[in-house]
Coordinates of C-alpha atoms and ligand atoms in Angstrom, one line a residue:
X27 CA 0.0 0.0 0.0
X28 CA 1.3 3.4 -0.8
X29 CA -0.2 6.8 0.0
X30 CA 0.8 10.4 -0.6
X31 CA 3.1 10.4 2.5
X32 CA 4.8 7.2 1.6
X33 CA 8.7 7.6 1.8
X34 CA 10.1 7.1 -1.1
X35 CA 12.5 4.0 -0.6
X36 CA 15.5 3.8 -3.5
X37 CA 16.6 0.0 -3.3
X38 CA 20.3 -1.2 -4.9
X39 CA 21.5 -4.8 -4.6
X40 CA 23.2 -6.5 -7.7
X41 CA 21.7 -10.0 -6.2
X42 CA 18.4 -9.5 -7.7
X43 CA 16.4 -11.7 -5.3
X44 CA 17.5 -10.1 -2.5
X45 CA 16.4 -7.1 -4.7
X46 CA 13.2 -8.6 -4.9
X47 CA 12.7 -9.4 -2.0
X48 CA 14.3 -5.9 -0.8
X49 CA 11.1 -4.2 -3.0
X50 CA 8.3 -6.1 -1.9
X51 CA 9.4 -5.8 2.4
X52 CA 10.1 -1.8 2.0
X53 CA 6.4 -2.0 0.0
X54 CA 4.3 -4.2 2.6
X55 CA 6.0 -1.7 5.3
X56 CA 3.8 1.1 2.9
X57 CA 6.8 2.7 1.2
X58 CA 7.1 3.6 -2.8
X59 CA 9.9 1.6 -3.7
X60 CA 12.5 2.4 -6.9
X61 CA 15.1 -0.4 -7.4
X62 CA 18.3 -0.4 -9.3
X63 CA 20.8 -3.8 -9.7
X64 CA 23.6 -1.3 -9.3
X65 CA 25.2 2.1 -7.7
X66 CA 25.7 3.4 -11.1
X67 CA 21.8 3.2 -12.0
X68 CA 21.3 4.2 -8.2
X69 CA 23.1 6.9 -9.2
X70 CA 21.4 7.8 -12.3
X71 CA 17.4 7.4 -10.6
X72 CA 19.1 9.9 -7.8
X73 CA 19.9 12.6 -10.2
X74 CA 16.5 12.8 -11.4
X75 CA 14.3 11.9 -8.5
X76 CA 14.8 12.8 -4.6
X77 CA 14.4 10.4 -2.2
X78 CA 13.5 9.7 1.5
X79 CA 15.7 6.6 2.0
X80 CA 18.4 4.5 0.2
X81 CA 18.8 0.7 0.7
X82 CA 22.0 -0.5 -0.6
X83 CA 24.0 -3.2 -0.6
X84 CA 27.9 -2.4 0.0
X85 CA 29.7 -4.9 -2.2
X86 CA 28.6 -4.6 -5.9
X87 CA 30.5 -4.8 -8.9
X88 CA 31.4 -1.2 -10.4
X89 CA 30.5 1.2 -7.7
X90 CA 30.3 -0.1 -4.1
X91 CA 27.6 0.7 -1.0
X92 CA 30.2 3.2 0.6
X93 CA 30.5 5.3 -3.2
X94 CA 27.0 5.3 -3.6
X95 CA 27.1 6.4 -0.1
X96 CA 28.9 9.1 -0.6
X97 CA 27.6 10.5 -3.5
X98 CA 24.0 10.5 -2.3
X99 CA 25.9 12.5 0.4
X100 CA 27.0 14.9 -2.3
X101 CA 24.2 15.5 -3.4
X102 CA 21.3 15.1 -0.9
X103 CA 22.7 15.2 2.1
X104 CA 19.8 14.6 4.3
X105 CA 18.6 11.5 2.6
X106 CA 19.3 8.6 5.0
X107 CA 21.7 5.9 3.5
X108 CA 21.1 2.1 5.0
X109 CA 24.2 -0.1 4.2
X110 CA 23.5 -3.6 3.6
X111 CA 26.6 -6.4 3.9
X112 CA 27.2 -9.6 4.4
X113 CA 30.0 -9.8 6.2
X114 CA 28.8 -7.6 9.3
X115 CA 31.5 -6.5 12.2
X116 CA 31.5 -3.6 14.5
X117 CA 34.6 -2.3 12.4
X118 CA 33.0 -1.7 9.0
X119 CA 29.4 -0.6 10.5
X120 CA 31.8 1.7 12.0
X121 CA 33.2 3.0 8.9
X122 CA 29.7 3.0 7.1
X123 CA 28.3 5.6 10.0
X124 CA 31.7 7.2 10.0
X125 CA 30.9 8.1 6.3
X126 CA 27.5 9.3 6.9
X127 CA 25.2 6.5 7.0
X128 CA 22.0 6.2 9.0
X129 CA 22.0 2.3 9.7
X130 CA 23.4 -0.7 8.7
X131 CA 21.4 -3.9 8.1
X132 CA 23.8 -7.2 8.0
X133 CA 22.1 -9.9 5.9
X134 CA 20.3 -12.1 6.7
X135 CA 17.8 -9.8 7.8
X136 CA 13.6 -10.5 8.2
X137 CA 11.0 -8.5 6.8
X138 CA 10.2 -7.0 10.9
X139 CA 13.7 -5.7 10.5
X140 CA 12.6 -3.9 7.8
X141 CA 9.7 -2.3 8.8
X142 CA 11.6 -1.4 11.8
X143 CA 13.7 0.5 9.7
X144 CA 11.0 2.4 8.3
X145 CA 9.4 2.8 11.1
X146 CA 12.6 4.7 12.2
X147 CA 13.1 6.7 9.6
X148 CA 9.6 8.0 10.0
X149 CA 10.0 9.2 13.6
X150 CA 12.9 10.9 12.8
X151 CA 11.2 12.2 10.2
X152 CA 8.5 13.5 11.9
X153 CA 10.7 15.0 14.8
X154 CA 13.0 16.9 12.4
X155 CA 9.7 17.8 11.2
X156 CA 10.2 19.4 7.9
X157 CA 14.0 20.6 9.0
X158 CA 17.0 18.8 7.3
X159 CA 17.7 16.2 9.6
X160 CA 21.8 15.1 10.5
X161 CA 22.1 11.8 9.2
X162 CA 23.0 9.5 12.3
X163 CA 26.3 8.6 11.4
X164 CA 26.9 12.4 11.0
X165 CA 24.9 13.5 13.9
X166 CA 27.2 10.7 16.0
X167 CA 30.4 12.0 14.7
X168 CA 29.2 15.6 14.9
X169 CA 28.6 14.5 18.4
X170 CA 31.7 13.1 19.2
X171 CA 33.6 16.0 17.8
X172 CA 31.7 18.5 20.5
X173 CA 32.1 16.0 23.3
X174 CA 36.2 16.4 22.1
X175 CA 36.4 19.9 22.4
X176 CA 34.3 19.8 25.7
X177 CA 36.7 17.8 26.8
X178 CA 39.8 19.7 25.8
X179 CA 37.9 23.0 27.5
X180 CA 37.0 21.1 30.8
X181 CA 40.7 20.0 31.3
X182 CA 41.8 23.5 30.6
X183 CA 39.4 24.4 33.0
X184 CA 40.7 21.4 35.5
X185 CA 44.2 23.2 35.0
X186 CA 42.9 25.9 37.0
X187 CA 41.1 24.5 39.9
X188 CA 43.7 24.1 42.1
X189 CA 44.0 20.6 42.1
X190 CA 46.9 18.7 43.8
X191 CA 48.6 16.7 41.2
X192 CA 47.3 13.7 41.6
X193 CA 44.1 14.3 41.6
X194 CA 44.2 16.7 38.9
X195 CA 46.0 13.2 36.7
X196 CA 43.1 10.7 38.0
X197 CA 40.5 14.1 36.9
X198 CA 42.2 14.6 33.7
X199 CA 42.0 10.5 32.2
X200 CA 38.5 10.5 33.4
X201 CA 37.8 13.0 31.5
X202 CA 39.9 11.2 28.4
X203 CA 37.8 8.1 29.6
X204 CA 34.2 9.5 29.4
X205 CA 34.9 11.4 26.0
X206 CA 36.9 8.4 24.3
X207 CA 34.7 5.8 25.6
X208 CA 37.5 3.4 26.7
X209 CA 37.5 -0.2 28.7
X210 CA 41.0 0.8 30.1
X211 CA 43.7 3.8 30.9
X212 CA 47.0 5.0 31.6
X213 CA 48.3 8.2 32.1
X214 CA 52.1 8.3 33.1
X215 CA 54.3 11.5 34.0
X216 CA 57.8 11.3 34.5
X217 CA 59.3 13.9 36.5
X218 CA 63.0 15.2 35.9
X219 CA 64.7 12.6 38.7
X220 CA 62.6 9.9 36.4
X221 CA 59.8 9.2 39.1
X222 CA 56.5 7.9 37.8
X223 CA 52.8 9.9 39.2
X224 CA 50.4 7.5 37.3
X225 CA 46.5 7.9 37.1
X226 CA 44.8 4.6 35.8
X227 CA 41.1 3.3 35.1
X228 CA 39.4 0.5 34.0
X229 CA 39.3 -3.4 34.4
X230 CA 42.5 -4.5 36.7
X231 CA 43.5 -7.3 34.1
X232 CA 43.3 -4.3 31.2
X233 CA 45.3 -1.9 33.2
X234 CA 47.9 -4.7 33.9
X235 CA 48.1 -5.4 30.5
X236 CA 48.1 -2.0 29.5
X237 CA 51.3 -1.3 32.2
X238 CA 53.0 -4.2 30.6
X239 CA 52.4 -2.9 26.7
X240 CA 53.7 0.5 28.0
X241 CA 56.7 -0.6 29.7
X242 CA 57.7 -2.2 26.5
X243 CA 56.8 0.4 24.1
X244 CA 57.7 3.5 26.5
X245 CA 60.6 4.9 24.9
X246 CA 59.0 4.4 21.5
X247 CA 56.3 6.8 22.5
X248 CA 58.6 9.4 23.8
X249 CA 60.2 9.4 20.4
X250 CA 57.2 10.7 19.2
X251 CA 56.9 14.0 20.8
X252 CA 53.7 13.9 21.0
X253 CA 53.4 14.6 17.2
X254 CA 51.5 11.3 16.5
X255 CA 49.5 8.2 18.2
X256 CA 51.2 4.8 18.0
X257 CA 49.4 1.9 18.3
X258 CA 50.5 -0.7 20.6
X259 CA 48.6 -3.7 19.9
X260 CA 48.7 -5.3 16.5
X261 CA 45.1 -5.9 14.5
X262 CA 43.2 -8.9 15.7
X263 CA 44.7 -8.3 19.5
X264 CA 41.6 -8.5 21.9
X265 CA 42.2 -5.2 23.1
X266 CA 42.9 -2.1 20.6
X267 CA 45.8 0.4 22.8
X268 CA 46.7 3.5 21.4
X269 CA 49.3 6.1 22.8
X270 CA 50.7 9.2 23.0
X271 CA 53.3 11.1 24.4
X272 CA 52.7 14.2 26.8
X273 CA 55.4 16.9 25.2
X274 CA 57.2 19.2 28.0
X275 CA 58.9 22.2 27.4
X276 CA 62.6 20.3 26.6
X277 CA 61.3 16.5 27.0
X278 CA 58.5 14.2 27.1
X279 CA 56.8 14.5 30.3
X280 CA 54.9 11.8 30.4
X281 CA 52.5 9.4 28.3
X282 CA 48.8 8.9 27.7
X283 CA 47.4 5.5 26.9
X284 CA 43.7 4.2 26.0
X285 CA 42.6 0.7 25.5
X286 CA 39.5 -0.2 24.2
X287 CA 38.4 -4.0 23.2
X288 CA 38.4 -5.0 20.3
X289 CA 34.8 -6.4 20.6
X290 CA 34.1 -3.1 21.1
X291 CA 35.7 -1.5 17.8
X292 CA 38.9 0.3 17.7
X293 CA 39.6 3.7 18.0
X294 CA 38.8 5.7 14.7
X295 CA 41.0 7.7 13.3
X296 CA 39.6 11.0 14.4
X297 CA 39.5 9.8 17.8
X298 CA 43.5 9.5 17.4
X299 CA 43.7 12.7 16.7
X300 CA 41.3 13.7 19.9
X301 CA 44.2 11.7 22.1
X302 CA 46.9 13.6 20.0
X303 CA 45.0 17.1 21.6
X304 CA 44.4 15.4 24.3
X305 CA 47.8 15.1 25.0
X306 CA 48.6 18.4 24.1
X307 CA 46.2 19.6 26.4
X308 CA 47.7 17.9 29.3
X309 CA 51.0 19.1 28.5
X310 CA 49.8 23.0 28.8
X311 CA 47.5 22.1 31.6
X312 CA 50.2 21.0 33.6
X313 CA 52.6 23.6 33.1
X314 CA 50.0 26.0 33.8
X315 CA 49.3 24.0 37.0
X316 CA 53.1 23.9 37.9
X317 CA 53.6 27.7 36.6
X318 CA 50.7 29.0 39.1
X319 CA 51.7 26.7 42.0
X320 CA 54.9 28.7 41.5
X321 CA 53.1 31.8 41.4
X322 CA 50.3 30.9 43.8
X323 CA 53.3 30.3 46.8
X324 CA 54.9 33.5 45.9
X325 CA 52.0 36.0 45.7
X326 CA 51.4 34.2 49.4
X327 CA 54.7 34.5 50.8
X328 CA 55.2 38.1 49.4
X329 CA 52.4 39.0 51.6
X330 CA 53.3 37.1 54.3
X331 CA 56.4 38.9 54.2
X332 CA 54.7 42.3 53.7
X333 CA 52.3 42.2 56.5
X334 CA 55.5 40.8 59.0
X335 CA 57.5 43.6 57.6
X336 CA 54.7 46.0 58.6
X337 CA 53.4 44.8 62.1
X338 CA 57.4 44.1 63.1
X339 CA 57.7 47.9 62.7
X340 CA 54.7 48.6 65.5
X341 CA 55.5 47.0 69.1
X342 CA 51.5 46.4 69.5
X343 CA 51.0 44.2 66.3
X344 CA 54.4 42.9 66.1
X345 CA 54.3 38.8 65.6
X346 CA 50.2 38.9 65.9
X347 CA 48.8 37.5 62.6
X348 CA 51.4 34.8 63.0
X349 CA 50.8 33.6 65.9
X350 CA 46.8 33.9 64.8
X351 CA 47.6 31.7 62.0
X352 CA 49.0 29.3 64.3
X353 CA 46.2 29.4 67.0
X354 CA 43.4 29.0 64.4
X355 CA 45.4 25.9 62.7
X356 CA 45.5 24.5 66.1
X357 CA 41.5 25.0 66.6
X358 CA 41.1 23.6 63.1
X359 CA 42.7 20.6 63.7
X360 CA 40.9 19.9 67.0
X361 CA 37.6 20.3 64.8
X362 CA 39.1 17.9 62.5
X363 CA 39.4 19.6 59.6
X364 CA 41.5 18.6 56.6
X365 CA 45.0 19.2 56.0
X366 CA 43.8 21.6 52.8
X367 CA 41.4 23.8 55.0
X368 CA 43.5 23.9 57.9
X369 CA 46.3 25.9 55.7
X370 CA 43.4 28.0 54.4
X371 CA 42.3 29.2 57.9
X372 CA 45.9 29.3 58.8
X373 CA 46.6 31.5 55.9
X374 CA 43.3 33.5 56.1
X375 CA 44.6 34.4 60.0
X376 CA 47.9 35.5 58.7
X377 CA 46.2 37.7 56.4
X378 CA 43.4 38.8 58.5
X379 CA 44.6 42.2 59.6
X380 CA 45.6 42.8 55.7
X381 CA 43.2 45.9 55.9
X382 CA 44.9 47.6 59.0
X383 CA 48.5 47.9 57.7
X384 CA 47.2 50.1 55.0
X385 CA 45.7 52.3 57.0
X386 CA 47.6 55.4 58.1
X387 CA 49.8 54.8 61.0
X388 CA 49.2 58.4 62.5
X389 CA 45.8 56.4 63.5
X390 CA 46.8 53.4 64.3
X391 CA 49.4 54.6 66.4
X392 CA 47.8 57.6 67.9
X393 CA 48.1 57.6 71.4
X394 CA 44.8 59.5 72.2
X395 CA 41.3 59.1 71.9
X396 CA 40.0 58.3 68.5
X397 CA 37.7 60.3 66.8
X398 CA 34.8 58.5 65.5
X399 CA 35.7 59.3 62.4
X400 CA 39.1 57.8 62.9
X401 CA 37.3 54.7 64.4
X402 CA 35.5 54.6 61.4
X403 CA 38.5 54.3 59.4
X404 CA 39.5 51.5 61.4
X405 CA 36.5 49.7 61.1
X406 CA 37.1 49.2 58.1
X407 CA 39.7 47.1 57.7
X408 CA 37.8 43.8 57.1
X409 CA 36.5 45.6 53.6
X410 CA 39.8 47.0 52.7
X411 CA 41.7 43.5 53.4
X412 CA 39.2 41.5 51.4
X413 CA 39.5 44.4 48.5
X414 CA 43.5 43.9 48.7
X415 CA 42.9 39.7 48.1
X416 CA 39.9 39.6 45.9
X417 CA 41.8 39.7 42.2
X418 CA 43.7 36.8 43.4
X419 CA 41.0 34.3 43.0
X420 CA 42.6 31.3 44.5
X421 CA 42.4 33.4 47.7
X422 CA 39.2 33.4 47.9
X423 CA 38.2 31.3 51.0
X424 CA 40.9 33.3 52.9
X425 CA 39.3 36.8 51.2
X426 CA 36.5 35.6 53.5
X427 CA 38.0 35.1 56.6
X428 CA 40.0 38.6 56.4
X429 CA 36.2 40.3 56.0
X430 CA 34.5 38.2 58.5
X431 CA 37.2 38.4 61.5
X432 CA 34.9 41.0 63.2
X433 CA 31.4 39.5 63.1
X434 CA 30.3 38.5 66.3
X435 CA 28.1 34.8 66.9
X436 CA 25.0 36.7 68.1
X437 CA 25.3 39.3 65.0
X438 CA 26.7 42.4 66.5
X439 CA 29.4 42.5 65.1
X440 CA 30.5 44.3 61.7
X441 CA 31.4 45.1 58.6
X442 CA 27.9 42.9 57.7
X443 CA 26.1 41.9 61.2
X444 CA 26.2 38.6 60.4
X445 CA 24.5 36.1 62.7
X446 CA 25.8 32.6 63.9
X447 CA 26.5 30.0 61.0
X448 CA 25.8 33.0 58.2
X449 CA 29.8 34.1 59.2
X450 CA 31.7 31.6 57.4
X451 CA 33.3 28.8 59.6
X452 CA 37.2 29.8 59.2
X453 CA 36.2 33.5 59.9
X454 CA 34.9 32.2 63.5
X455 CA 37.7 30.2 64.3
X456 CA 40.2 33.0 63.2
X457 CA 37.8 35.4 65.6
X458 CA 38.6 33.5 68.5
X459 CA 42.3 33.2 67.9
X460 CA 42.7 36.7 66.9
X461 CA 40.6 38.0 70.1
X462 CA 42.6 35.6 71.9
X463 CA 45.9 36.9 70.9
X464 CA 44.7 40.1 71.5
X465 CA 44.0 39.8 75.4
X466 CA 47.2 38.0 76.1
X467 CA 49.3 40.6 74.0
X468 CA 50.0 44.2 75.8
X469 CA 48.1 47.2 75.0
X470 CA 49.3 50.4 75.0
X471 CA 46.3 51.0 78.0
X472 CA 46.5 47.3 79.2
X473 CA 48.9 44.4 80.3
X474 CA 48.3 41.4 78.4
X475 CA 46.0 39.2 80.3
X476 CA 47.5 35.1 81.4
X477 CA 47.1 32.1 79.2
X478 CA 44.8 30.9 81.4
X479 CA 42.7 33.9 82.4
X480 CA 42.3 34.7 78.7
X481 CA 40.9 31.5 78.0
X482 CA 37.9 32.0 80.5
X483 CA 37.4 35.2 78.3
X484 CA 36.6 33.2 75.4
X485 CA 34.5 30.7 77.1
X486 CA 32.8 33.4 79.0
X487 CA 31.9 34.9 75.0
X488 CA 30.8 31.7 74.1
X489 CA 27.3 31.7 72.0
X490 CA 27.6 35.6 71.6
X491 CA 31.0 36.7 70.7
X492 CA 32.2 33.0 69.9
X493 CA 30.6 30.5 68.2
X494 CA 30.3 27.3 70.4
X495 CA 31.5 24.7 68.5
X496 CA 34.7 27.1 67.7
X497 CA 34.7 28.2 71.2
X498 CA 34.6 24.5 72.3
X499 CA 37.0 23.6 70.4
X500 CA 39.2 26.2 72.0
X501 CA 38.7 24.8 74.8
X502 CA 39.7 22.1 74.2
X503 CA 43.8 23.2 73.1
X504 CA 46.0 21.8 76.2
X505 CA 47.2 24.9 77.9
X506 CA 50.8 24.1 77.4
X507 CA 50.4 24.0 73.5
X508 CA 48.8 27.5 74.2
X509 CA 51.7 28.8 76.0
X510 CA 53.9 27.4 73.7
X511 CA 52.5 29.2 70.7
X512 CA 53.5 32.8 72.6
X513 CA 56.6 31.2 73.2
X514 CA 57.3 29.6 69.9
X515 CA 57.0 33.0 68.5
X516 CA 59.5 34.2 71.0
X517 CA 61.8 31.9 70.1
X518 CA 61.8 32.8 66.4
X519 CA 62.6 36.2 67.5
X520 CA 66.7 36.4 66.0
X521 CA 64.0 37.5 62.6
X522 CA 62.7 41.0 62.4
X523 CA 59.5 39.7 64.5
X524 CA 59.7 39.3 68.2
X525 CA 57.0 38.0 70.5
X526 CA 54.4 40.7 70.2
X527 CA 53.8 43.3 72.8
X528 CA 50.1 42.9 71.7
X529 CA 47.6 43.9 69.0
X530 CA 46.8 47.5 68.7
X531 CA 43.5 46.3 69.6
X532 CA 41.2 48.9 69.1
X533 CA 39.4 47.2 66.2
X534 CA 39.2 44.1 67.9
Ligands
LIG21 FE1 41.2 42.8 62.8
LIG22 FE1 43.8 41.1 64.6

């Protein structure tokens, strides 16, 4: 039966009962069928007819399936082509949709194969709805192209997360993995004392194997350069292993390697070329994670250095954010907090006070009464801190702890008036070390309180001042490790800082 929206169904085969029996399955399924014995006549029907679906065999004498395929490509390139062959295997189904064809259909196939087929091409039809539609294969390669480039973006993007190294490598080959659909990989850097970092995913018995290809084929892949993808498994091997090296700036750095089974088709060749960028990508990723480590430390300890520099020229700051930073790691760790987090608060307490040493020293040091203007001016700090840290992104946790180091638990405190858990965490703990440091340092009005007398002051400001938990945990610090901190920094004193005579405390 055909009707007015009958697809129009172009059938080649050069067996012609198969192209009989081609013609009369396409027309029980309702299509108006056209059949040609070969491409060539496929060929000619196509130039002077359009057509919503070819049906063609791949090995014919003359022309073959795959140049049919591709001139029906040429020429109407949203016409689905369905590639018939005996001999079916993932590899040349593979190559078919490489080349832009919508299906295949290895022979034998029924008559409900067929009309499944149709029925197919009609819903995609009818979704496109009137729009040229991307023939699957080319939709699928279109597809794997932009997953490609997402990858390349996202490990650029993984470059600059701050990532220790090994978890950046185990991030980065998941990413390879997920994009490049693989049963197995190995990603391998060598550093300059030839130590291997190695990332690796997939089936233990592939990654064994894959560690024993690579060990024999290692050097052969650093000869390379990176320029091109070897393959380390020959044709017919059950798994299909390509690699690639990671160039450095004078040497390979390291090497990239994928397996994928062979059951499961090999890699194509554009998918070589996607571990080739891949690669590449890695390469420039990890410099620009080893350049900005570099640059990361050094911002930090310049301004370190700058805010010791500042507070060892004032006797009532002298030594204070450092011993803050080490009385908030130490409350930290009691609240069992990572290693990472731990060197944020303890980094966001060195830096806390950023704000004050660029205010003028006539206030800061002046001996009399401030005026509330002055106080003001003071008050600020928090604000002026964060403002100093906040183009340096990777700062940004400790950004908050400089502008939230005068809130106050119950909310009275400024630059915002936050209340209780709205103050970020580190910002209370570095509150309570900072007020702490501040009563048992000297004042210019005000002896510094005892170790132990200054610890019933933060209990007693526990739940308004002090967060609990923080306060708690305080609490908590043996006494001697306390005393020891004061001390400690005594004992570093041959540098420009000495034990501080105390905080300037006004702002406190
Ligand atoms: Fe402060
Ligand atoms: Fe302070």
């Amino acid at each position: 039966m055909t009707s007015a929206t009958a697809l129009r169904v172009l059938t080649v085969d050069d067996n012609s009962s198969l192209l009989r029996f081609l013609v009369s399955a396409f027309t029980a399924s309702g299509c108006a069928v056209t059949a040609a014995p070969t491409a060539e006549e496929a060929l000619d029907r196509i130039d002077a007819d359009t057509f919503d679906l070819v049906v063609s065999d791949i090995k014919m004498p003359g022309l073959s399936g795959l140049d049919l395929l591709r001139a029906v490509k040429g020429k109407q390139p949203a016409t689905p082509v369905v590639l018939i062959t005996g001999a079916p295997s993932v590899n040349s189904a593979v190559f078919g949709l490489r080349h832009g064809a919508y299906d295949y259909l290895p022979k034998p196939f029924s008559i409900k194969e067929v009309q499944g087929l149709v029925e197919r091409v009609r819903a995609d039809r009818a979704k496109w709805n009137g729009q040229t539609p991307l023939p699957s294969g080319l939709a699928e390669e279109l597809h794997r192209r932009e997953a490609g480039v997402e990858m390349l973006l996202r490990l650029g993007d993984l470059a600059l997360q701050g990532l220790e190294p090994q978890a950046f490598l185990e991030q980065t080959l998941r990413l390879a993995s997920d994009s490049l659909r693989n049963d197995g990989g190995l990603l391998l850097l060598r550093d300059e004392q030839g130590h291997f970092t190695s990332a690796q995913t997939g089936a233990p018995a592939v990654v064994s194997e894959l560690l024993g290809l690579l060990q024999l084929a290692f050097d052969r892949v650093v000869a390379t350069g990176g320029r091109e993808v070897l393959a380390l498994t020959r044709p017919g091997h059950r798994l299909d292993v390509v690699a690639a090296a990671i160039p450095g700036v004078d040497r390979c750095i390291g090497v990239v390697c994928l397996a994928r089974l062979a059951v499961n088709g090999g890699f194509l060749p554009d998918e070589r070329d996607m571990l080739l960028g891949f690669a590449q990508t890695t390469s420039v990723a990890l410099q620009k994670l080893v350049l900005r480590e570099n640059l990361e430390r050094h911002l930090v300890d310049t301004i370190t250095a700058f805010v010791n520099a500042i507070e060892s020229k004032d006797p009532y700051l002298k030594g204070h954010s450092a011993r803050v930073a080490l009385y908030a790691a130490e409350i930290a760790s009691v609240m069992g907090l990572d290693d990472e987090t731990i060197q944020v608060v303890s980094r966001g307490a060195m830096l806390h006070d950023l704000g004050k040493l660029s205010i003028m020293d006539t206030i800061l040091r002046k001996p009399d009464r401030l005026t509330a203007e002055e106080f003001a001016i003071i008050k600020a700090h928090p604000v002026v801190g964060e403002r100093i840290l906040k183009p340096l992104r990777f700062l940004h946790r400790e950004a908050c702890c400089v502008r939230s180091h005068h809130e106050r638990f119950d909310g009275s405190g400024y630059p915002d008036g936050l209340k209780g858990e709205d103050i970020p965490l580190l910002a209370r703990i570095v509150t309570v070390a900072d007020v702490f440091d501040a009563v048992t340092s000297n004042r210019p009005y005000r002896t510094a309180l005892p170790v132990e007398a200054a610890r019933e002051e933060i209990a007693r400001g526990r739940g308004t001042h002090f967060d609990p938990q923080v306060a708690d945990a305080f609490a908590s610090i043996p006494l001697e490790r306390l005393v020891e901190i004061t001390r400690h920094y005594e004992s570093l004193v041959s540098a420009p800082l000495r034990i501080g005579e105390g905080e300037l405390a006004r702002a406190s």
